[in-house]
PDB file of C-alpha atoms in Angstrom:
ATOM      1  CA  UNK A  77      75.857 108.227  22.679  1.00 54.00           C
ATOM      2  CA  UNK A  78      76.302 104.130  24.009  1.00 52.00           C
ATOM      3  CA  UNK A  79      80.109 105.128  24.408  1.00 54.00           C
ATOM      4  CA  UNK A  80      78.660 108.633  26.574  1.00 52.00           C
ATOM      5  CA  UNK A  81      76.592 105.828  28.715  1.00 51.00           C
ATOM      6  CA  UNK A  82      80.095 103.499  28.444  1.00 50.00           C
ATOM      7  CA  UNK A  83      82.562 105.846  29.569  1.00 50.00           C
ATOM      8  CA  UNK A  84      80.021 107.268  32.566  1.00 54.00           C
ATOM      9  CA  UNK A  85      79.391 103.914  34.306  1.00 50.00           C
ATOM     10  CA  UNK A  86      83.730 102.896  34.145  1.00 59.00           C
ATOM     11  CA  UNK A  87      83.839 106.961  35.116  1.00 54.00           C
ATOM     12  CA  UNK A  88      81.127 106.316  38.255  1.00 56.00           C
ATOM     13  CA  UNK A  89      83.026 102.536  39.270  1.00 55.00           C
ATOM     14  CA  UNK A  90      85.873 104.426  39.351  1.00 56.00           C
ATOM     15  CA  UNK A  91      84.119 106.518  42.497  1.00 55.00           C
ATOM     16  CA  UNK A  92      82.196 104.918  44.141  1.00 53.00           C
ATOM     17  CA  UNK A  93      86.642 102.745  44.014  1.00 55.00           C
ATOM     18  CA  UNK A  94      87.910 106.111  45.647  1.00 54.00           C
ATOM     19  CA  UNK A  95      84.874 106.223  48.663  1.00 51.00           C
ATOM     20  CA  UNK A  96      85.036 102.918  49.778  1.00 51.00           C
ATOM     21  CA  UNK A  97      89.583 102.842  49.788  1.00 52.00           C
ATOM     22  CA  UNK A  98      89.090 106.165  50.879  1.00 47.00           C
ATOM     23  CA  UNK A  99      86.950 105.611  54.389  1.00 49.00           C
ATOM     24  CA  UNK A 100      88.161 102.329  54.989  1.00 47.00           C
ATOM     25  CA  UNK A 101      92.038 104.053  55.151  1.00 48.00           C
ATOM     26  CA  UNK A 102      89.987 107.134  57.260  1.00 48.00           C
ATOM     27  CA  UNK A 103      89.223 104.276  59.261  1.00 54.00           C
ATOM     28  CA  UNK A 104      90.575 104.047  63.083  1.00 61.00           C
ATOM     29  CA  UNK A 105      89.696 102.150  66.355  1.00 88.00           C
ATOM     30  CA  UNK A 106      90.695 101.609  69.612  1.00 89.00           C
ATOM     31  CA  UNK A 107      90.703  98.198  71.196  1.00 92.00           C
ATOM     32  CA  UNK A 108      92.503  95.743  73.260  1.00 94.00           C
ATOM     33  CA  UNK A 109      94.946  93.425  72.909  1.00 95.00           C
ATOM     34  CA  UNK A 110      94.960  90.868  75.828  1.00 97.00           C
ATOM     35  CA  UNK A 111      97.183  87.943  77.247  1.00 98.00           C
ATOM     36  CA  UNK A 112      98.344  85.193  79.512  1.00 98.00           C
ATOM     37  CA  UNK A 113     101.395  85.897  81.742  1.00 97.00           C
ATOM     38  CA  UNK A 114     103.774  82.511  80.973  1.00 96.00           C
ATOM     39  CA  UNK A 115     102.628  79.304  78.674  1.00 96.00           C
ATOM     40  CA  UNK A 116     102.229  77.544  81.704  1.00 95.00           C
ATOM     41  CA  UNK A 117     101.450  76.951  84.715  1.00 96.00           C
ATOM     42  CA  UNK A 118     100.363  73.937  87.276  1.00 96.00           C
ATOM     43  CA  UNK A 119      97.196  74.491  88.861  1.00 96.00           C
ATOM     44  CA  UNK A 120      96.351  76.242  91.952  1.00 96.00           C
ATOM     45  CA  UNK A 121      98.592  78.428  90.248  1.00 97.00           C
ATOM     46  CA  UNK A 122      97.978  81.910  89.614  1.00 97.00           C
ATOM     47  CA  UNK A 123      98.663  83.599  86.308  1.00 98.00           C
ATOM     48  CA  UNK A 124      99.015  86.974  84.845  1.00 98.00           C
ATOM     49  CA  UNK A 125      96.296  88.186  81.924  1.00 98.00           C
ATOM     50  CA  UNK A 126      97.954  91.709  80.511  1.00 97.00           C
ATOM     51  CA  UNK A 127      96.500  93.688  78.905  1.00 96.00           C
ATOM     52  CA  UNK A 128      96.738  96.762  76.506  1.00 96.00           C
ATOM     53  CA  UNK A 129      94.211  99.424  75.429  1.00 95.00           C
ATOM     54  CA  UNK A 130      95.321 101.074  72.387  1.00 96.00           C
ATOM     55  CA  UNK A 131      94.394 104.372  70.969  1.00 96.00           C
ATOM     56  CA  UNK A 132      94.640 105.067  67.140  1.00 94.00           C
ATOM     57  CA  UNK A 133      91.435 107.488  67.012  1.00 92.00           C
ATOM     58  CA  UNK A 134      90.930 110.557  66.346  1.00 93.00           C
ATOM     59  CA  UNK A 135      89.584 112.055  70.218  1.00 94.00           C
ATOM     60  CA  UNK A 136      90.017 111.078  73.363  1.00 94.00           C
ATOM     61  CA  UNK A 137      89.073 107.738  74.180  1.00 94.00           C
ATOM     62  CA  UNK A 138      87.937 106.652  77.817  1.00 94.00           C
ATOM     63  CA  UNK A 139      87.902 103.859  78.844  1.00 91.00           C
ATOM     64  CA  UNK A 140      86.765 101.689  82.105  1.00 93.00           C
ATOM     65  CA  UNK A 141      89.095  98.100  82.680  1.00 93.00           C
ATOM     66  CA  UNK A 142      85.950  95.895  84.819  1.00 94.00           C
ATOM     67  CA  UNK A 143      86.908  94.548  88.388  1.00 95.00           C
ATOM     68  CA  UNK A 144      86.557  91.156  86.895  1.00 96.00           C
ATOM     69  CA  UNK A 145      86.658  89.080  84.155  1.00 97.00           C
ATOM     70  CA  UNK A 146      85.279  86.443  82.986  1.00 98.00           C
ATOM     71  CA  UNK A 147      87.582  83.847  82.329  1.00 98.00           C
ATOM     72  CA  UNK A 148      86.565  80.559  80.323  1.00 98.00           C
ATOM     73  CA  UNK A 149      89.045  77.305  80.640  1.00 98.00           C
ATOM     74  CA  UNK A 150      88.750  74.980  77.183  1.00 97.00           C
ATOM     75  CA  UNK A 151      90.739  71.740  77.869  1.00 94.00           C
ATOM     76  CA  UNK A 152      91.319  68.863  74.963  1.00 92.00           C
ATOM     77  CA  UNK A 153      88.530  66.349  75.650  1.00 93.00           C
ATOM     78  CA  UNK A 154      86.036  69.798  75.364  1.00 93.00           C
ATOM     79  CA  UNK A 155      85.511  70.703  79.233  1.00 94.00           C
ATOM     80  CA  UNK A 156      84.512  74.102  80.755  1.00 96.00           C
ATOM     81  CA  UNK A 157      85.470  75.187  83.614  1.00 97.00           C
ATOM     82  CA  UNK A 158      85.392  79.681  84.323  1.00 98.00           C
ATOM     83  CA  UNK A 159      86.482  81.070  86.862  1.00 98.00           C
ATOM     84  CA  UNK A 160      86.579  84.827  87.549  1.00 98.00           C
ATOM     85  CA  UNK A 161      90.271  86.515  86.753  1.00 98.00           C
ATOM     86  CA  UNK A 162      90.011  89.839  89.903  1.00 97.00           C
ATOM     87  CA  UNK A 163      91.439  93.764  88.145  1.00 96.00           C
ATOM     88  CA  UNK A 164      95.314  94.454  89.617  1.00 93.00           C
ATOM     89  CA  UNK A 165      95.353  97.643  91.992  1.00 86.00           C
ATOM     90  CA  UNK A 166      92.240 100.079  92.364  1.00 82.00           C
ATOM     91  CA  UNK A 167      92.724 102.166  89.273  1.00 75.00           C
ATOM     92  CA  UNK A 168      90.096 100.720  86.673  1.00 83.00           C
ATOM     93  CA  UNK A 169      89.383 104.405  84.767  1.00 91.00           C
ATOM     94  CA  UNK A 170      91.523 105.511  82.107  1.00 92.00           C
ATOM     95  CA  UNK A 171      91.294 108.557  79.800  1.00 93.00           C
ATOM     96  CA  UNK A 172      93.637 107.720  76.728  1.00 95.00           C
ATOM     97  CA  UNK A 173      95.294 110.066  73.811  1.00 95.00           C
ATOM     98  CA  UNK A 174      95.555 109.900  70.506  1.00 94.00           C
ATOM     99  CA  UNK A 175      97.897 107.324  69.128  1.00 94.00           C
ATOM    100  CA  UNK A 176      98.867 105.646  73.764  1.00 95.00           C
ATOM    101  CA  UNK A 177      98.091 103.094  75.520  1.00 94.00           C
ATOM    102  CA  UNK A 178      97.227 102.210  78.767  1.00 94.00           C
ATOM    103  CA  UNK A 179      97.835  99.280  80.099  1.00 94.00           C
ATOM    104  CA  UNK A 180      96.809  96.966  82.919  1.00 95.00           C
ATOM    105  CA  UNK A 181      95.863  93.363  84.769  1.00 97.00           C
ATOM    106  CA  UNK A 182      94.058  90.835  85.957  1.00 98.00           C
ATOM    107  CA  UNK A 183      95.499  88.150  87.884  1.00 98.00           C
ATOM    108  CA  UNK A 184      93.108  84.302  88.453  1.00 98.00           C
ATOM    109  CA  UNK A 185      93.786  81.145  89.727  1.00 98.00           C
ATOM    110  CA  UNK A 186      95.004  77.484  87.265  1.00 98.00           C
ATOM    111  CA  UNK A 187      91.326  75.483  88.526  1.00 97.00           C
ATOM    112  CA  UNK A 188      92.128  72.446  89.622  1.00 95.00           C
ATOM    113  CA  UNK A 189      91.282  70.949  88.247  1.00 94.00           C
ATOM    114  CA  UNK A 190      93.220  72.400  84.823  1.00 94.00           C
ATOM    115  CA  UNK A 191      95.629  69.640  82.690  1.00 92.00           C
ATOM    116  CA  UNK A 192      97.116  69.717  79.371  1.00 94.00           C
ATOM    117  CA  UNK A 193      97.359  72.502  77.216  1.00 95.00           C
ATOM    118  CA  UNK A 194      93.523  75.239  77.799  1.00 97.00           C
ATOM    119  CA  UNK A 195      92.322  77.516  75.781  1.00 98.00           C
ATOM    120  CA  UNK A 196      91.677  80.627  77.769  1.00 98.00           C
ATOM    121  CA  UNK A 197      89.496  82.682  76.702  1.00 98.00           C
ATOM    122  CA  UNK A 198      87.514  86.191  78.269  1.00 98.00           C
ATOM    123  CA  UNK A 199      83.944  86.297  78.177  1.00 97.00           C
ATOM    124  CA  UNK A 200      82.810  89.513  76.066  1.00 95.00           C
ATOM    125  CA  UNK A 201      85.696  90.066  74.597  1.00 95.00           C
ATOM    126  CA  UNK A 202      86.855  88.997  70.993  1.00 93.00           C
ATOM    127  CA  UNK A 203      90.477  86.964  72.277  1.00 91.00           C
ATOM    128  CA  UNK A 204      91.473  83.332  72.631  1.00 96.00           C
ATOM    129  CA  UNK A 205      95.025  83.027  74.610  1.00 98.00           C
ATOM    130  CA  UNK A 206      96.809  78.940  75.160  1.00 97.00           C
ATOM    131  CA  UNK A 207      97.840  77.805  79.071  1.00 97.00           C
ATOM    132  CA  UNK A 208      99.516  74.464  78.892  1.00 96.00           C
ATOM    133  CA  UNK A 209      98.196  73.872  82.556  1.00 94.00           C
ATOM    134  CA  UNK A 210     100.112  69.944  82.573  1.00 85.00           C
ATOM    135  CA  UNK A 211     102.798  71.741  85.107  1.00 68.00           C
ATOM    136  CA  UNK A 212     106.325  71.843  84.981  1.00 61.00           C
ATOM    137  CA  UNK A 213     107.360  68.472  87.389  1.00 61.00           C
ATOM    138  CA  UNK A 214     106.585  66.459  83.415  1.00 57.00           C
ATOM    139  CA  UNK A 215     108.224  68.010  81.901  1.00 53.00           C
ATOM    140  CA  UNK A 216     106.759  68.937  78.609  1.00 56.00           C
ATOM    141  CA  UNK A 217     107.896  71.175  76.580  1.00 57.00           C
ATOM    142  CA  UNK A 218     105.985  74.709  77.092  1.00 56.00           C
ATOM    143  CA  UNK A 219     106.852  73.518  80.777  1.00 54.00           C
ATOM    144  CA  UNK A 220     110.604  72.895  79.893  1.00 57.00           C
ATOM    145  CA  UNK A 221     113.235  76.105  81.172  1.00 62.00           C
ATOM    146  CA  UNK A 222     114.935  77.018  77.644  1.00 58.00           C
TER     147      UNK A 222
END
């Protein structure tokens, strides 16, 4: 009797582990990845935030690109400056087939108070980018041509 109980328990565990593995393997998603068009820009310059919306799901996905993104620029001393990035172009609605992607871009001006390395985030999005806002004339490593 105790032998039967021991053989059932591992079988139940194996079944549960298999079901969890299948569930994790079958999960597909759609999402957005953001990046800045360059590693450095001087305060007052315009930069482009490029995005790729990808669909790895099992059906066509619809995505409405926001006309504006709220950016947070965080300096090395913790100061936060907010600014807006505007969608480049008129198209904001996308229907993305399975295993495909759509690209879009927003433009923003580097805040005049931005100095040094800036951590740039988009409010409401789990993304973080970096920009050297020192400017080319100072000759920092990130802004010096190779």
